[in-house]
mmCIF file with all atom_site columns, C-alpha atoms in Angstrom:
data_model
loop_
_atom_site.group_PDB
_atom_site.id
_atom_site.type_symbol
_atom_site.label_atom_id
_atom_site.label_alt_id
_atom_site.label_comp_id
_atom_site.label_asym_id
_atom_site.label_entity_id
_atom_site.label_seq_id
_atom_site.pdbx_PDB_ins_code
_atom_site.Cartn_x
_atom_site.Cartn_y
_atom_site.Cartn_z
_atom_site.occupancy
_atom_site.B_iso_or_equiv
_atom_site.pdbx_formal_charge
_atom_site.auth_seq_id
_atom_site.auth_comp_id
_atom_site.auth_asym_id
_atom_site.auth_atom_id
_atom_site.pdbx_PDB_model_num
ATOM 1   C CA . UNK Y 1 1   ? 7.898   8.937   14.369  1.00 0.00 ? 1257 UNK Y CA 1
ATOM 2   C CA . UNK Y 1 2   ? 7.689   11.924  12.351  1.00 0.00 ? 1258 UNK Y CA 1
ATOM 3   C CA . UNK Y 1 3   ? 9.351   14.748  13.187  1.00 0.00 ? 1259 UNK Y CA 1
ATOM 4   C CA . UNK Y 1 4   ? 7.358   17.125  10.582  1.00 0.00 ? 1260 UNK Y CA 1
ATOM 5   C CA . UNK Y 1 5   ? 5.833   17.557  8.181   1.00 0.00 ? 1261 UNK Y CA 1
ATOM 6   C CA . UNK Y 1 6   ? 6.912   19.741  4.736   1.00 0.00 ? 1262 UNK Y CA 1
ATOM 7   C CA . UNK Y 1 7   ? 3.751   20.476  2.272   1.00 0.00 ? 1263 UNK Y CA 1
ATOM 8   C CA . UNK Y 1 8   ? 5.795   22.395  0.587   1.00 0.00 ? 1264 UNK Y CA 1
ATOM 9   C CA . UNK Y 1 9   ? 8.236   19.807  -0.159  1.00 0.00 ? 1265 UNK Y CA 1
ATOM 10  C CA . UNK Y 1 10  ? 6.251   17.206  -0.878  1.00 0.00 ? 1266 UNK Y CA 1
ATOM 11  C CA . UNK Y 1 11  ? 8.153   15.545  2.077   1.00 0.00 ? 1267 UNK Y CA 1
ATOM 12  C CA . UNK Y 1 12  ? 8.270   13.876  6.238   1.00 0.00 ? 1268 UNK Y CA 1
ATOM 13  C CA . UNK Y 1 13  ? 11.032  14.297  8.680   1.00 0.00 ? 1269 UNK Y CA 1
ATOM 14  C CA . UNK Y 1 14  ? 11.444  10.826  10.296  1.00 0.00 ? 1270 UNK Y CA 1
ATOM 15  C CA . UNK Y 1 15  ? 13.095  9.849   13.450  1.00 0.00 ? 1271 UNK Y CA 1
ATOM 16  C CA . UNK Y 1 16  ? 14.358  6.510   12.597  1.00 0.00 ? 1272 UNK Y CA 1
ATOM 17  C CA . UNK Y 1 17  ? 16.671  6.867   16.406  1.00 0.00 ? 1273 UNK Y CA 1
ATOM 18  C CA . UNK Y 1 18  ? 20.622  8.060   13.854  1.00 0.00 ? 1274 UNK Y CA 1
ATOM 19  C CA . UNK Y 1 19  ? 20.871  11.435  14.898  1.00 0.00 ? 1275 UNK Y CA 1
ATOM 20  C CA . UNK Y 1 20  ? 19.816  12.920  12.310  1.00 0.00 ? 1276 UNK Y CA 1
ATOM 21  C CA . UNK Y 1 21  ? 16.185  12.831  10.071  1.00 0.00 ? 1277 UNK Y CA 1
ATOM 22  C CA . UNK Y 1 22  ? 14.988  11.172  7.229   1.00 0.00 ? 1278 UNK Y CA 1
ATOM 23  C CA . UNK Y 1 23  ? 13.378  12.201  4.858   1.00 0.00 ? 1279 UNK Y CA 1
ATOM 24  C CA . UNK Y 1 24  ? 10.429  10.782  3.757   1.00 0.00 ? 1280 UNK Y CA 1
ATOM 25  C CA . UNK Y 1 25  ? 8.791   11.732  -0.037  1.00 0.00 ? 1281 UNK Y CA 1
ATOM 26  C CA . UNK Y 1 26  ? 5.738   11.722  -0.435  1.00 0.00 ? 1282 UNK Y CA 1
ATOM 27  C CA . UNK Y 1 27  ? 6.058   9.727   -3.751  1.00 0.00 ? 1283 UNK Y CA 1
ATOM 28  C CA . UNK Y 1 28  ? 6.908   7.285   -1.231  1.00 0.00 ? 1284 UNK Y CA 1
ATOM 29  C CA . UNK Y 1 29  ? 4.354   6.937   0.845   1.00 0.00 ? 1285 UNK Y CA 1
ATOM 30  C CA . UNK Y 1 30  ? 2.057   3.823   1.276   1.00 0.00 ? 1286 UNK Y CA 1
ATOM 31  C CA . UNK Y 1 31  ? -0.605  5.079   0.345   1.00 0.00 ? 1287 UNK Y CA 1
ATOM 32  C CA . UNK Y 1 32  ? -3.153  2.279   0.941   1.00 0.00 ? 1288 UNK Y CA 1
ATOM 33  C CA . UNK Y 1 33  ? -1.717  1.523   4.210   1.00 0.00 ? 1289 UNK Y CA 1
ATOM 34  C CA . UNK Y 1 34  ? -2.593  5.894   4.803   1.00 0.00 ? 1290 UNK Y CA 1
ATOM 35  C CA . UNK Y 1 35  ? -6.455  4.915   4.599   1.00 0.00 ? 1291 UNK Y CA 1
ATOM 36  C CA . UNK Y 1 36  ? -6.704  8.240   1.909   1.00 0.00 ? 1292 UNK Y CA 1
ATOM 37  C CA . UNK Y 1 37  ? -9.113  6.004   -0.102  1.00 0.00 ? 1293 UNK Y CA 1
ATOM 38  C CA . UNK Y 1 38  ? -10.567 9.050   -2.529  1.00 0.00 ? 1294 UNK Y CA 1
ATOM 39  C CA . UNK Y 1 39  ? -8.974  11.715  -0.904  1.00 0.00 ? 1295 UNK Y CA 1
ATOM 40  C CA . UNK Y 1 40  ? -5.819  13.832  -2.469  1.00 0.00 ? 1296 UNK Y CA 1
ATOM 41  C CA . UNK Y 1 41  ? -2.294  12.411  -2.167  1.00 0.00 ? 1297 UNK Y CA 1
ATOM 42  C CA . UNK Y 1 42  ? -1.243  14.655  0.299   1.00 0.00 ? 1298 UNK Y CA 1
ATOM 43  C CA . UNK Y 1 43  ? 2.327   13.775  2.970   1.00 0.00 ? 1299 UNK Y CA 1
ATOM 44  C CA . UNK Y 1 44  ? 0.055   16.088  4.856   1.00 0.00 ? 1300 UNK Y CA 1
ATOM 45  C CA . UNK Y 1 45  ? -2.498  14.539  5.053   1.00 0.00 ? 1301 UNK Y CA 1
ATOM 46  C CA . UNK Y 1 46  ? -0.996  10.999  5.139   1.00 0.00 ? 1302 UNK Y CA 1
ATOM 47  C CA . UNK Y 1 47  ? 1.286   11.743  7.685   1.00 0.00 ? 1303 UNK Y CA 1
ATOM 48  C CA . UNK Y 1 48  ? 1.317   14.392  11.308  1.00 0.00 ? 1304 UNK Y CA 1
ATOM 49  C CA . UNK Y 1 49  ? 4.239   15.065  13.575  1.00 0.00 ? 1305 UNK Y CA 1
ATOM 50  C CA . UNK Y 1 50  ? 4.211   12.316  16.156  1.00 0.00 ? 1306 UNK Y CA 1
ATOM 51  C CA . UNK Y 1 51  ? 2.786   10.235  14.258  1.00 0.00 ? 1307 UNK Y CA 1
ATOM 52  C CA . UNK Y 1 52  ? 5.102   6.699   14.333  1.00 0.00 ? 1308 UNK Y CA 1
ATOM 53  C CA . UNK Y 1 53  ? 5.597   4.989   10.421  1.00 0.00 ? 1309 UNK Y CA 1
ATOM 54  C CA . UNK Y 1 54  ? 6.777   1.708   9.865   1.00 0.00 ? 1310 UNK Y CA 1
ATOM 55  C CA . UNK Y 1 55  ? 10.072  2.690   6.908   1.00 0.00 ? 1311 UNK Y CA 1
ATOM 56  C CA . UNK Y 1 56  ? 12.799  1.280   4.856   1.00 0.00 ? 1312 UNK Y CA 1
ATOM 57  C CA . UNK Y 1 57  ? 15.785  2.795   4.478   1.00 0.00 ? 1313 UNK Y CA 1
ATOM 58  C CA . UNK Y 1 58  ? 16.705  2.994   -0.116  1.00 0.00 ? 1314 UNK Y CA 1
ATOM 59  C CA . UNK Y 1 59  ? 19.572  5.427   0.541   1.00 0.00 ? 1315 UNK Y CA 1
ATOM 60  C CA . UNK Y 1 60  ? 22.231  5.990   3.717   1.00 0.00 ? 1316 UNK Y CA 1
ATOM 61  C CA . UNK Y 1 61  ? 22.702  10.019  4.308   1.00 0.00 ? 1317 UNK Y CA 1
ATOM 62  C CA . UNK Y 1 62  ? 25.206  11.480  2.557   1.00 0.00 ? 1318 UNK Y CA 1
ATOM 63  C CA . UNK Y 1 63  ? 27.489  14.302  3.534   1.00 0.00 ? 1319 UNK Y CA 1
ATOM 64  C CA . UNK Y 1 64  ? 24.162  17.111  5.112   1.00 0.00 ? 1320 UNK Y CA 1
ATOM 65  C CA . UNK Y 1 65  ? 22.212  14.841  3.786   1.00 0.00 ? 1321 UNK Y CA 1
ATOM 66  C CA . UNK Y 1 66  ? 19.800  12.444  5.409   1.00 0.00 ? 1322 UNK Y CA 1
ATOM 67  C CA . UNK Y 1 67  ? 18.840  8.883   5.179   1.00 0.00 ? 1323 UNK Y CA 1
ATOM 68  C CA . UNK Y 1 68  ? 15.849  8.584   2.304   1.00 0.00 ? 1324 UNK Y CA 1
ATOM 69  C CA . UNK Y 1 69  ? 12.906  6.672   3.229   1.00 0.00 ? 1325 UNK Y CA 1
ATOM 70  C CA . UNK Y 1 70  ? 10.267  4.947   1.836   1.00 0.00 ? 1326 UNK Y CA 1
ATOM 71  C CA . UNK Y 1 71  ? 7.077   3.386   3.529   1.00 0.00 ? 1327 UNK Y CA 1
ATOM 72  C CA . UNK Y 1 72  ? 6.751   0.874   0.129   1.00 0.00 ? 1328 UNK Y CA 1
ATOM 73  C CA . UNK Y 1 73  ? 8.395   -2.183  2.006   1.00 0.00 ? 1329 UNK Y CA 1
ATOM 74  C CA . UNK Y 1 74  ? 10.295  -4.409  0.005   1.00 0.00 ? 1330 UNK Y CA 1
ATOM 75  C CA . UNK Y 1 75  ? 12.046  -7.943  1.398   1.00 0.00 ? 1331 UNK Y CA 1
ATOM 76  C CA . UNK Y 1 76  ? 14.823  -9.024  -0.413  1.00 0.00 ? 1332 UNK Y CA 1
ATOM 77  C CA . UNK Y 1 77  ? 14.777  -13.366 -0.935  1.00 0.00 ? 1333 UNK Y CA 1
ATOM 78  C CA . UNK Y 1 78  ? 16.984  -15.640 -2.375  1.00 0.00 ? 1334 UNK Y CA 1
ATOM 79  C CA . UNK Y 1 79  ? 14.541  -15.908 -5.240  1.00 0.00 ? 1335 UNK Y CA 1
ATOM 80  C CA . UNK Y 1 80  ? 12.253  -12.941 -5.311  1.00 0.00 ? 1336 UNK Y CA 1
ATOM 81  C CA . UNK Y 1 81  ? 11.347  -10.656 -3.206  1.00 0.00 ? 1337 UNK Y CA 1
ATOM 82  C CA . UNK Y 1 82  ? 8.357   -10.292 -1.048  1.00 0.00 ? 1338 UNK Y CA 1
ATOM 83  C CA . UNK Y 1 83  ? 6.555   -6.908  -1.483  1.00 0.00 ? 1339 UNK Y CA 1
ATOM 84  C CA . UNK Y 1 84  ? 3.875   -6.837  1.747   1.00 0.00 ? 1340 UNK Y CA 1
ATOM 85  C CA . UNK Y 1 85  ? 0.331   -5.934  0.681   1.00 0.00 ? 1341 UNK Y CA 1
ATOM 86  C CA . UNK Y 1 86  ? 1.772   -5.988  -2.795  1.00 0.00 ? 1342 UNK Y CA 1
ATOM 87  C CA . UNK Y 1 87  ? -1.199  -7.143  -5.760  1.00 0.00 ? 1343 UNK Y CA 1
ATOM 88  C CA . UNK Y 1 88  ? 1.356   -7.889  -7.961  1.00 0.00 ? 1344 UNK Y CA 1
ATOM 89  C CA . UNK Y 1 89  ? 3.812   -10.795 -9.351  1.00 0.00 ? 1345 UNK Y CA 1
ATOM 90  C CA . UNK Y 1 90  ? 6.868   -9.160  -11.432 1.00 0.00 ? 1346 UNK Y CA 1
ATOM 91  C CA . UNK Y 1 91  ? 9.055   -11.233 -12.971 1.00 0.00 ? 1347 UNK Y CA 1
ATOM 92  C CA . UNK Y 1 92  ? 11.800  -10.266 -14.804 1.00 0.00 ? 1348 UNK Y CA 1
ATOM 93  C CA . UNK Y 1 93  ? 12.027  -9.580  -18.159 1.00 0.00 ? 1349 UNK Y CA 1
ATOM 94  C CA . UNK Y 1 94  ? 15.935  -10.695 -18.716 1.00 0.00 ? 1350 UNK Y CA 1
ATOM 95  C CA . UNK Y 1 95  ? 14.183  -14.446 -18.129 1.00 0.00 ? 1351 UNK Y CA 1
ATOM 96  C CA . UNK Y 1 96  ? 12.686  -16.492 -21.582 1.00 0.00 ? 1352 UNK Y CA 1
ATOM 97  C CA . UNK Y 1 97  ? 8.693   -16.173 -21.655 1.00 0.00 ? 1353 UNK Y CA 1
ATOM 98  C CA . UNK Y 1 98  ? 8.941   -19.494 -20.761 1.00 0.00 ? 1354 UNK Y CA 1
ATOM 99  C CA . UNK Y 1 99  ? 10.182  -19.786 -17.651 1.00 0.00 ? 1355 UNK Y CA 1
ATOM 100 C CA . UNK Y 1 100 ? 8.448   -16.524 -17.076 1.00 0.00 ? 1356 UNK Y CA 1
ATOM 101 C CA . UNK Y 1 101 ? 4.653   -18.021 -17.124 1.00 0.00 ? 1357 UNK Y CA 1
ATOM 102 C CA . UNK Y 1 102 ? 6.504   -21.553 -15.380 1.00 0.00 ? 1358 UNK Y CA 1
ATOM 103 C CA . UNK Y 1 103 ? 7.328   -19.182 -12.596 1.00 0.00 ? 1359 UNK Y CA 1
ATOM 104 C CA . UNK Y 1 104 ? 4.226   -17.206 -12.245 1.00 0.00 ? 1360 UNK Y CA 1
ATOM 105 C CA . UNK Y 1 105 ? 2.221   -20.298 -12.037 1.00 0.00 ? 1361 UNK Y CA 1
ATOM 106 C CA . UNK Y 1 106 ? 5.036   -21.838 -9.995  1.00 0.00 ? 1362 UNK Y CA 1
ATOM 107 C CA . UNK Y 1 107 ? 3.958   -19.356 -7.723  1.00 0.00 ? 1363 UNK Y CA 1
ATOM 108 C CA . UNK Y 1 108 ? 0.619   -18.883 -7.454  1.00 0.00 ? 1364 UNK Y CA 1
ATOM 109 C CA . UNK Y 1 109 ? -0.099  -21.260 -5.011  1.00 0.00 ? 1365 UNK Y CA 1
ATOM 110 C CA . UNK Y 1 110 ? 2.904   -20.661 -2.977  1.00 0.00 ? 1366 UNK Y CA 1
ATOM 111 C CA . UNK Y 1 111 ? 1.974   -16.909 -2.686  1.00 0.00 ? 1367 UNK Y CA 1
ATOM 112 C CA . UNK Y 1 112 ? -0.299  -16.097 -0.118  1.00 0.00 ? 1368 UNK Y CA 1
ATOM 113 C CA . UNK Y 1 113 ? -3.472  -12.727 -0.716  1.00 0.00 ? 1369 UNK Y CA 1
ATOM 114 C CA . UNK Y 1 114 ? -2.048  -10.487 0.576   1.00 0.00 ? 1370 UNK Y CA 1
ATOM 115 C CA . UNK Y 1 115 ? 1.511   -10.371 -0.748  1.00 0.00 ? 1371 UNK Y CA 1
ATOM 116 C CA . UNK Y 1 116 ? 2.793   -10.079 -3.889  1.00 0.00 ? 1372 UNK Y CA 1
ATOM 117 C CA . UNK Y 1 117 ? 6.762   -10.584 -5.469  1.00 0.00 ? 1373 UNK Y CA 1
ATOM 118 C CA . UNK Y 1 118 ? 9.302   -9.520  -7.418  1.00 0.00 ? 1374 UNK Y CA 1
ATOM 119 C CA . UNK Y 1 119 ? 11.295  -12.589 -9.193  1.00 0.00 ? 1375 UNK Y CA 1
ATOM 120 C CA . UNK Y 1 120 ? 14.705  -11.756 -9.662  1.00 0.00 ? 1376 UNK Y CA 1
ATOM 121 C CA . UNK Y 1 121 ? 16.838  -12.913 -12.101 1.00 0.00 ? 1377 UNK Y CA 1
ATOM 122 C CA . UNK Y 1 122 ? 18.752  -15.502 -10.191 1.00 0.00 ? 1378 UNK Y CA 1
ATOM 123 C CA . UNK Y 1 123 ? 14.967  -18.009 -10.341 1.00 0.00 ? 1379 UNK Y CA 1
ATOM 124 C CA . UNK Y 1 124 ? 15.914  -19.270 -13.727 1.00 0.00 ? 1380 UNK Y CA 1
ATOM 125 C CA . UNK Y 1 125 ? 15.541  -23.233 -13.247 1.00 0.00 ? 1381 UNK Y CA 1
ATOM 126 C CA . UNK Y 1 126 ? 14.402  -22.422 -9.195  1.00 0.00 ? 1382 UNK Y CA 1
ATOM 127 C CA . UNK Y 1 127 ? 11.947  -25.723 -8.591  1.00 0.00 ? 1383 UNK Y CA 1
ATOM 128 C CA . UNK Y 1 128 ? 9.151   -24.691 -6.811  1.00 0.00 ? 1384 UNK Y CA 1
ATOM 129 C CA . UNK Y 1 129 ? 10.203  -25.868 -3.314  1.00 0.00 ? 1385 UNK Y CA 1
ATOM 130 C CA . UNK Y 1 130 ? 12.918  -23.620 -3.991  1.00 0.00 ? 1386 UNK Y CA 1
ATOM 131 C CA . UNK Y 1 131 ? 10.158  -20.487 -4.881  1.00 0.00 ? 1387 UNK Y CA 1
ATOM 132 C CA . UNK Y 1 132 ? 7.756   -22.041 -2.207  1.00 0.00 ? 1388 UNK Y CA 1
ATOM 133 C CA . UNK Y 1 133 ? 10.683  -21.914 1.129   1.00 0.00 ? 1389 UNK Y CA 1
ATOM 134 C CA . UNK Y 1 134 ? 11.991  -18.165 -0.526  1.00 0.00 ? 1390 UNK Y CA 1
ATOM 135 C CA . UNK Y 1 135 ? 8.433   -17.190 -0.134  1.00 0.00 ? 1391 UNK Y CA 1
ATOM 136 C CA . UNK Y 1 136 ? 7.545   -19.239 3.904   1.00 0.00 ? 1392 UNK Y CA 1
ATOM 137 C CA . UNK Y 1 137 ? 11.299  -17.597 5.065   1.00 0.00 ? 1393 UNK Y CA 1
ATOM 138 C CA . UNK Y 1 138 ? 10.040  -14.033 3.684   1.00 0.00 ? 1394 UNK Y CA 1
ATOM 139 C CA . UNK Y 1 139 ? 6.355   -14.331 5.287   1.00 0.00 ? 1395 UNK Y CA 1
ATOM 140 C CA . UNK Y 1 140 ? 7.636   -15.345 8.131   1.00 0.00 ? 1396 UNK Y CA 1
ATOM 141 C CA . UNK Y 1 141 ? 10.289  -12.448 8.212   1.00 0.00 ? 1397 UNK Y CA 1
ATOM 142 C CA . UNK Y 1 142 ? 7.347   -9.930  8.008   1.00 0.00 ? 1398 UNK Y CA 1
ATOM 143 C CA . UNK Y 1 143 ? 5.429   -11.493 10.137  1.00 0.00 ? 1399 UNK Y CA 1
ATOM 144 C CA . UNK Y 1 144 ? 8.218   -11.412 12.483  1.00 0.00 ? 1400 UNK Y CA 1
ATOM 145 C CA . UNK Y 1 145 ? 8.657   -7.066  12.048  1.00 0.00 ? 1401 UNK Y CA 1
ATOM 146 C CA . UNK Y 1 146 ? 5.043   -6.287  12.458  1.00 0.00 ? 1402 UNK Y CA 1
ATOM 147 C CA . UNK Y 1 147 ? 4.821   -8.541  15.999  1.00 0.00 ? 1403 UNK Y CA 1
ATOM 148 C CA . UNK Y 1 148 ? 7.410   -5.303  16.908  1.00 0.00 ? 1404 UNK Y CA 1
ATOM 149 C CA . UNK Y 1 149 ? 5.588   -2.406  15.680  1.00 0.00 ? 1405 UNK Y CA 1
ATOM 150 C CA . UNK Y 1 150 ? 3.287   -3.666  17.922  1.00 0.00 ? 1406 UNK Y CA 1
ATOM 151 C CA . UNK Y 1 151 ? 5.389   -4.000  20.253  1.00 0.00 ? 1407 UNK Y CA 1
ATOM 152 C CA . UNK Y 1 152 ? 7.872   -1.338  20.571  1.00 0.00 ? 1408 UNK Y CA 1
ATOM 153 C CA . UNK Y 1 153 ? 8.050   2.110   20.640  1.00 0.00 ? 1409 UNK Y CA 1
ATOM 154 C CA . UNK Y 1 154 ? 9.314   4.792   17.687  1.00 0.00 ? 1410 UNK Y CA 1
ATOM 155 C CA . UNK Y 1 155 ? 11.993  5.379   16.488  1.00 0.00 ? 1411 UNK Y CA 1
ATOM 156 C CA . UNK Y 1 156 ? 13.637  1.685   16.868  1.00 0.00 ? 1412 UNK Y CA 1
ATOM 157 C CA . UNK Y 1 157 ? 15.240  -0.797  13.962  1.00 0.00 ? 1413 UNK Y CA 1
ATOM 158 C CA . UNK Y 1 158 ? 13.132  -3.396  13.836  1.00 0.00 ? 1414 UNK Y CA 1
ATOM 159 C CA . UNK Y 1 159 ? 15.026  -5.665  10.224  1.00 0.00 ? 1415 UNK Y CA 1
ATOM 160 C CA . UNK Y 1 160 ? 18.256  -5.237  9.379   1.00 0.00 ? 1416 UNK Y CA 1
ATOM 161 C CA . UNK Y 1 161 ? 20.229  -6.547  6.268   1.00 0.00 ? 1417 UNK Y CA 1
ATOM 162 C CA . UNK Y 1 162 ? 22.485  -10.209 6.521   1.00 0.00 ? 1418 UNK Y CA 1
ATOM 163 C CA . UNK Y 1 163 ? 25.760  -9.138  6.930   1.00 0.00 ? 1419 UNK Y CA 1
ATOM 164 C CA . UNK Y 1 164 ? 27.615  -8.882  3.439   1.00 0.00 ? 1420 UNK Y CA 1
ATOM 165 C CA . UNK Y 1 165 ? 28.563  -12.641 3.981   1.00 0.00 ? 1421 UNK Y CA 1
ATOM 166 C CA . UNK Y 1 166 ? 24.863  -13.266 3.347   1.00 0.00 ? 1422 UNK Y CA 1
ATOM 167 C CA . UNK Y 1 167 ? 23.790  -11.294 1.130   1.00 0.00 ? 1423 UNK Y CA 1
ATOM 168 C CA . UNK Y 1 168 ? 26.903  -12.292 -1.428  1.00 0.00 ? 1424 UNK Y CA 1
ATOM 169 C CA . UNK Y 1 169 ? 25.561  -16.579 -0.996  1.00 0.00 ? 1425 UNK Y CA 1
ATOM 170 C CA . UNK Y 1 170 ? 22.098  -14.583 -1.370  1.00 0.00 ? 1426 UNK Y CA 1
ATOM 171 C CA . UNK Y 1 171 ? 22.939  -13.230 -4.723  1.00 0.00 ? 1427 UNK Y CA 1
ATOM 172 C CA . UNK Y 1 172 ? 25.562  -15.681 -5.699  1.00 0.00 ? 1428 UNK Y CA 1
ATOM 173 C CA . UNK Y 1 173 ? 25.422  -18.589 -4.984  1.00 0.00 ? 1429 UNK Y CA 1
ATOM 174 C CA . UNK Y 1 174 ? 24.460  -20.712 -6.658  1.00 0.00 ? 1430 UNK Y CA 1
ATOM 175 C CA . UNK Y 1 175 ? 24.598  -24.834 -8.483  1.00 0.00 ? 1431 UNK Y CA 1
ATOM 176 C CA . UNK Y 1 176 ? 26.830  -22.923 -11.186 1.00 0.00 ? 1432 UNK Y CA 1
ATOM 177 C CA . UNK Y 1 177 ? 29.025  -23.509 -8.674  1.00 0.00 ? 1433 UNK Y CA 1
ATOM 178 C CA . UNK Y 1 178 ? 30.728  -26.852 -7.155  1.00 0.00 ? 1434 UNK Y CA 1
ATOM 179 C CA . UNK Y 1 179 ? 32.232  -25.866 -4.559  1.00 0.00 ? 1435 UNK Y CA 1
ATOM 180 C CA . UNK Y 1 180 ? 32.869  -22.734 -2.091  1.00 0.00 ? 1436 UNK Y CA 1
ATOM 181 C CA . UNK Y 1 181 ? 35.908  -22.636 0.082   1.00 0.00 ? 1437 UNK Y CA 1
ATOM 182 C CA . UNK Y 1 182 ? 36.120  -20.600 3.860   1.00 0.00 ? 1438 UNK Y CA 1
ATOM 183 C CA . UNK Y 1 183 ? 38.210  -19.067 6.448   1.00 0.00 ? 1439 UNK Y CA 1
ATOM 184 C CA . UNK Y 1 184 ? 36.907  -19.056 9.298   1.00 0.00 ? 1440 UNK Y CA 1
ATOM 185 C CA . UNK Y 1 185 ? 34.404  -21.107 12.320  1.00 0.00 ? 1441 UNK Y CA 1
ATOM 186 C CA . UNK Y 1 186 ? 31.964  -18.426 12.256  1.00 0.00 ? 1442 UNK Y CA 1
ATOM 187 C CA . UNK Y 1 187 ? 31.608  -17.297 8.169   1.00 0.00 ? 1443 UNK Y CA 1
ATOM 188 C CA . UNK Y 1 188 ? 31.457  -21.646 7.793   1.00 0.00 ? 1444 UNK Y CA 1
ATOM 189 C CA . UNK Y 1 189 ? 28.595  -21.288 10.995  1.00 0.00 ? 1445 UNK Y CA 1
ATOM 190 C CA . UNK Y 1 190 ? 26.886  -18.728 9.178   1.00 0.00 ? 1446 UNK Y CA 1
ATOM 191 C CA . UNK Y 1 191 ? 26.657  -19.374 5.830   1.00 0.00 ? 1447 UNK Y CA 1
ATOM 192 C CA . UNK Y 1 192 ? 25.743  -22.745 6.597   1.00 0.00 ? 1448 UNK Y CA 1
ATOM 193 C CA . UNK Y 1 193 ? 22.797  -21.357 8.787   1.00 0.00 ? 1449 UNK Y CA 1
ATOM 194 C CA . UNK Y 1 194 ? 21.621  -19.683 6.094   1.00 0.00 ? 1450 UNK Y CA 1
ATOM 195 C CA . UNK Y 1 195 ? 22.543  -22.164 4.050   1.00 0.00 ? 1451 UNK Y CA 1
ATOM 196 C CA . UNK Y 1 196 ? 19.808  -24.792 6.128   1.00 0.00 ? 1452 UNK Y CA 1
ATOM 197 C CA . UNK Y 1 197 ? 17.135  -22.206 5.451   1.00 0.00 ? 1453 UNK Y CA 1
ATOM 198 C CA . UNK Y 1 198 ? 17.638  -21.430 2.136   1.00 0.00 ? 1454 UNK Y CA 1
ATOM 199 C CA . UNK Y 1 199 ? 19.333  -24.273 -0.207  1.00 0.00 ? 1455 UNK Y CA 1
ATOM 200 C CA . UNK Y 1 200 ? 20.164  -27.390 2.208   1.00 0.00 ? 1456 UNK Y CA 1
ATOM 201 C CA . UNK Y 1 201 ? 20.833  -29.089 -0.983  1.00 0.00 ? 1457 UNK Y CA 1
ATOM 202 C CA . UNK Y 1 202 ? 24.432  -26.758 -1.742  1.00 0.00 ? 1458 UNK Y CA 1
ATOM 203 C CA . UNK Y 1 203 ? 25.657  -27.366 2.006   1.00 0.00 ? 1459 UNK Y CA 1
ATOM 204 C CA . UNK Y 1 204 ? 27.687  -30.382 0.869   1.00 0.00 ? 1460 UNK Y CA 1
ATOM 205 C CA . UNK Y 1 205 ? 28.930  -27.867 -1.849  1.00 0.00 ? 1461 UNK Y CA 1
ATOM 206 C CA . UNK Y 1 206 ? 30.515  -25.637 1.348   1.00 0.00 ? 1462 UNK Y CA 1
ATOM 207 C CA . UNK Y 1 207 ? 33.441  -25.984 3.690   1.00 0.00 ? 1463 UNK Y CA 1
ATOM 208 C CA . UNK Y 1 208 ? 35.749  -24.009 5.234   1.00 0.00 ? 1464 UNK Y CA 1
ATOM 209 C CA . UNK Y 1 209 ? 39.596  -24.028 4.014   1.00 0.00 ? 1465 UNK Y CA 1
ATOM 210 C CA . UNK Y 1 210 ? 42.106  -24.022 6.347   1.00 0.00 ? 1466 UNK Y CA 1
ATOM 211 C CA . UNK Y 1 211 ? 44.395  -20.447 7.415   1.00 0.00 ? 1467 UNK Y CA 1
ATOM 212 C CA . UNK Y 1 212 ? 47.368  -20.626 5.269   1.00 0.00 ? 1468 UNK Y CA 1
ATOM 213 C CA . UNK Y 1 213 ? 45.957  -23.385 3.173   1.00 0.00 ? 1469 UNK Y CA 1
#
């Protein structure tokens, strides 16, 4: 919930339900969502005290400084970053041109008309089915967030990054690994449940290691 807007700083201070207010600078405002077509991009025109605004934390609070925010939402997946209401498809420049062309073509069918993506380097070699599954999961995540926006009063946490285990598996674990050993039944359950949704073919490479083994 917007607490105050400071035109001189080109910033708004936002209550995100975590004590100290967070800051949303004009450069991080989603101007398309603000509905200011044809008007100057001034933060005091986009936001007023008391407004509810959907934001994402980009930087945790440090010392006396509150968290940094953006209203240009993006959701990271296994092979791509989903940008709701985006219009562009960006592909990592670390990938060869031939692979970039293939991925762009594969995504054309999978992407909703009202979304964009940034394709990660991890997408190299990914099949059309794998990309489609990633898009579908992230689209469902975005739809779930939107449903909460309509029913939840601000300030409220609508979505958070998965725990460290899932982040590591999402960002690192792929077909290059022949085996992943996991200690602890809870950790095994968390990772298995995640892989069932994004990469079921990798499940057979996951097994539990006895503690002390």
